[in-house]
Each structure stands twice: as C-alpha cells, then as structure tokens.
Amino acid sequence: MANAGKLPRVILADDHTILTEAFRKLLETHCDVVASVSDGHALLDIAPALRPDVVVLDIAMPLLNGLEAGRRIKELVPTIKTYFFDDE
C-alpha cells in the first residue's frame, strides 16, 4: 500500500457521477483520489500510468463491467487492491 506518511492513491470507477462524487467526498480526507472513470475500459487505460494503491469499482459499469475490469487491472498492476460495490 502507500508509503508511511503518504495517503493511499485511489481511482474511483463508476458510471454514476453522483456516486463518484459522494465517494470522493467521503475518501478525500483519508486518500488521494487521483482519478475517476465511468467504465472499465477507461480504468484499464489510466490505471497503469497512475499506479494507484486502490481501485473502488462498481460491478455494473457499461462497456466492461467492474468484475472483469478488476480482474484485468490486477494483471496489469498486481499490487493494486480492488474493492467492489453494487449501486443497484
């Protein structure tokens, strides 16, 4: 995870802007939210470059669902922690 004294770097992945902003507000005092994306393909595009510590994923996103995106992101960035939620 993050180095001592540094906040964990987080990417939020959800297709609902309202939920993404709510998660950002909840996490911003405890984490460095480095990006938010609205689908699994966008997550796969951005995560290898940003190398976050954690990704918070909605399991039901368009184009590429969160479960499959989480599996693929672990292949690209093996140290990443993934946390899934279902907003339905």
PDB file of C-alpha atoms in Angstrom:
ATOM      1  CA  MET A   1       0.000   0.000   0.000  1.00  0.00           C
ATOM      2  CA  ALA A   2       1.090   3.628   0.289  1.00  0.00           C
ATOM      3  CA  ASN A   3       4.389   4.623   1.869  1.00  0.00           C
ATOM      4  CA  ALA A   4       4.369   5.663   5.520  1.00  0.00           C
ATOM      5  CA  GLY A   5       3.121   9.211   5.895  1.00  0.00           C
ATOM      6  CA  LYS A   6       1.518   9.301   2.452  1.00  0.00           C
ATOM      7  CA  LEU A   7      -2.132   8.908   1.682  1.00  0.00           C
ATOM      8  CA  PRO A   8      -3.168   5.865  -0.390  1.00  0.00           C
ATOM      9  CA  ARG A   9      -3.715   6.727  -4.050  1.00  0.00           C
ATOM     10  CA  VAL A  10      -7.229   5.814  -5.221  1.00  0.00           C
ATOM     11  CA  ILE A  11      -9.095   5.605  -8.528  1.00  0.00           C
ATOM     12  CA  LEU A  12     -12.901   5.561  -8.452  1.00  0.00           C
ATOM     13  CA  ALA A  13     -14.718   3.650 -11.200  1.00  0.00           C
ATOM     14  CA  ASP A  14     -18.480   4.144 -11.509  1.00  0.00           C
ATOM     15  CA  ASP A  15     -20.813   5.240 -14.287  1.00  0.00           C
ATOM     16  CA  HIS A  16     -22.944   7.343 -11.914  1.00  0.00           C
ATOM     17  CA  THR A  17     -21.395  10.774 -11.385  1.00  0.00           C
ATOM     18  CA  ILE A  18     -23.367  11.425  -8.202  1.00  0.00           C
ATOM     19  CA  LEU A  19     -21.969   8.290  -6.541  1.00  0.00           C
ATOM     20  CA  THR A  20     -18.462   9.019  -7.742  1.00  0.00           C
ATOM     21  CA  GLU A  21     -18.605  12.485  -6.211  1.00  0.00           C
ATOM     22  CA  ALA A  22     -20.051  11.094  -2.967  1.00  0.00           C
ATOM     23  CA  PHE A  23     -17.206   8.558  -2.724  1.00  0.00           C
ATOM     24  CA  ARG A  24     -14.697  11.312  -3.483  1.00  0.00           C
ATOM     25  CA  LYS A  25     -16.075  13.468  -0.640  1.00  0.00           C
ATOM     26  CA  LEU A  26     -16.001  10.523   1.779  1.00  0.00           C
ATOM     27  CA  LEU A  27     -12.466   9.463   0.869  1.00  0.00           C
ATOM     28  CA  GLU A  28     -10.655  12.731   0.199  1.00  0.00           C
ATOM     29  CA  THR A  29      -9.596  13.301   3.819  1.00  0.00           C
ATOM     30  CA  HIS A  30      -8.143   9.781   4.063  1.00  0.00           C
ATOM     31  CA  CYS A  31      -6.957   9.176   0.488  1.00  0.00           C
ATOM     32  CA  ASP A  32      -5.510  10.898  -2.547  1.00  0.00           C
ATOM     33  CA  VAL A  33      -8.243  10.357  -5.144  1.00  0.00           C
ATOM     34  CA  VAL A  34      -6.126  10.583  -8.299  1.00  0.00           C
ATOM     35  CA  ALA A  35      -8.856   9.922 -10.880  1.00  0.00           C
ATOM     36  CA  SER A  36     -12.377   8.799 -11.543  1.00  0.00           C
ATOM     37  CA  VAL A  37     -13.622   6.941 -14.610  1.00  0.00           C
ATOM     38  CA  SER A  38     -17.038   5.875 -15.850  1.00  0.00           C
ATOM     39  CA  ASP A  39     -16.294   2.493 -17.425  1.00  0.00           C
ATOM     40  CA  GLY A  40     -13.922  -0.445 -17.219  1.00  0.00           C
ATOM     41  CA  HIS A  41     -12.065   0.343 -20.436  1.00  0.00           C
ATOM     42  CA  ALA A  42     -11.216   3.831 -19.181  1.00  0.00           C
ATOM     43  CA  LEU A  43      -9.920   2.285 -15.957  1.00  0.00           C
ATOM     44  CA  LEU A  44      -7.631  -0.067 -17.874  1.00  0.00           C
ATOM     45  CA  ASP A  45      -6.355   2.868 -19.923  1.00  0.00           C
ATOM     46  CA  ILE A  46      -5.473   5.102 -16.979  1.00  0.00           C
ATOM     47  CA  ALA A  47      -4.530   2.839 -14.056  1.00  0.00           C
ATOM     48  CA  PRO A  48      -1.159   1.525 -15.334  1.00  0.00           C
ATOM     49  CA  ALA A  49       0.129   5.095 -15.745  1.00  0.00           C
ATOM     50  CA  LEU A  50      -1.229   6.367 -12.395  1.00  0.00           C
ATOM     51  CA  ARG A  51      -0.344   3.193 -10.447  1.00  0.00           C
ATOM     52  CA  PRO A  52      -2.883   3.689  -7.647  1.00  0.00           C
ATOM     53  CA  ASP A  53      -2.814   1.703  -4.435  1.00  0.00           C
ATOM     54  CA  VAL A  54      -6.575   1.092  -4.537  1.00  0.00           C
ATOM     55  CA  VAL A  55      -9.383   0.993  -7.101  1.00  0.00           C
ATOM     56  CA  VAL A  56     -13.009   1.221  -5.977  1.00  0.00           C
ATOM     57  CA  LEU A  57     -15.219  -0.310  -8.679  1.00  0.00           C
ATOM     58  CA  ASP A  58     -18.917  -0.533  -9.405  1.00  0.00           C
ATOM     59  CA  ILE A  59     -19.551  -4.107 -10.546  1.00  0.00           C
ATOM     60  CA  ALA A  60     -22.136  -2.996 -13.146  1.00  0.00           C
ATOM     61  CA  MET A  61     -20.471  -0.495 -15.484  1.00  0.00           C
ATOM     62  CA  PRO A  62     -21.005  -0.138 -19.239  1.00  0.00           C
ATOM     63  CA  LEU A  63     -18.570  -1.405 -21.890  1.00  0.00           C
ATOM     64  CA  LEU A  64     -16.602  -3.534 -19.417  1.00  0.00           C
ATOM     65  CA  ASN A  65     -18.109  -4.487 -16.053  1.00  0.00           C
ATOM     66  CA  GLY A  66     -16.259  -3.875 -12.808  1.00  0.00           C
ATOM     67  CA  LEU A  67     -15.598  -7.541 -12.065  1.00  0.00           C
ATOM     68  CA  GLU A  68     -13.829  -8.125 -15.371  1.00  0.00           C
ATOM     69  CA  ALA A  69     -12.055  -4.752 -15.186  1.00  0.00           C
ATOM     70  CA  GLY A  70     -10.854  -5.649 -11.679  1.00  0.00           C
ATOM     71  CA  ARG A  71      -9.507  -8.984 -12.875  1.00  0.00           C
ATOM     72  CA  ARG A  72      -7.659  -7.342 -15.757  1.00  0.00           C
ATOM     73  CA  ILE A  73      -6.291  -4.479 -13.666  1.00  0.00           C
ATOM     74  CA  LYS A  74      -4.760  -6.986 -11.237  1.00  0.00           C
ATOM     75  CA  GLU A  75      -2.872  -8.463 -14.204  1.00  0.00           C
ATOM     76  CA  LEU A  76      -1.565  -5.018 -15.201  1.00  0.00           C
ATOM     77  CA  VAL A  77      -0.834  -3.729 -11.672  1.00  0.00           C
ATOM     78  CA  PRO A  78      -0.507  -6.789  -9.392  1.00  0.00           C
ATOM     79  CA  THR A  79      -0.014  -4.739  -6.209  1.00  0.00           C
ATOM     80  CA  ILE A  80      -3.314  -2.883  -6.565  1.00  0.00           C
ATOM     81  CA  LYS A  81      -6.127  -3.508  -4.088  1.00  0.00           C
ATOM     82  CA  THR A  82      -9.618  -3.733  -5.542  1.00  0.00           C
ATOM     83  CA  TYR A  83     -12.878  -3.017  -3.725  1.00  0.00           C
ATOM     84  CA  PHE A  84     -16.173  -3.742  -5.443  1.00  0.00           C
ATOM     85  CA  PHE A  85     -19.662  -2.398  -4.797  1.00  0.00           C
ATOM     86  CA  ASP A  86     -23.069  -2.698  -6.413  1.00  0.00           C
ATOM     87  CA  ASP A  87     -25.037   0.529  -6.630  1.00  0.00           C
ATOM     88  CA  GLU A  88     -28.339  -1.073  -7.554  1.00  0.00           C
TER      89      GLU A  88
END
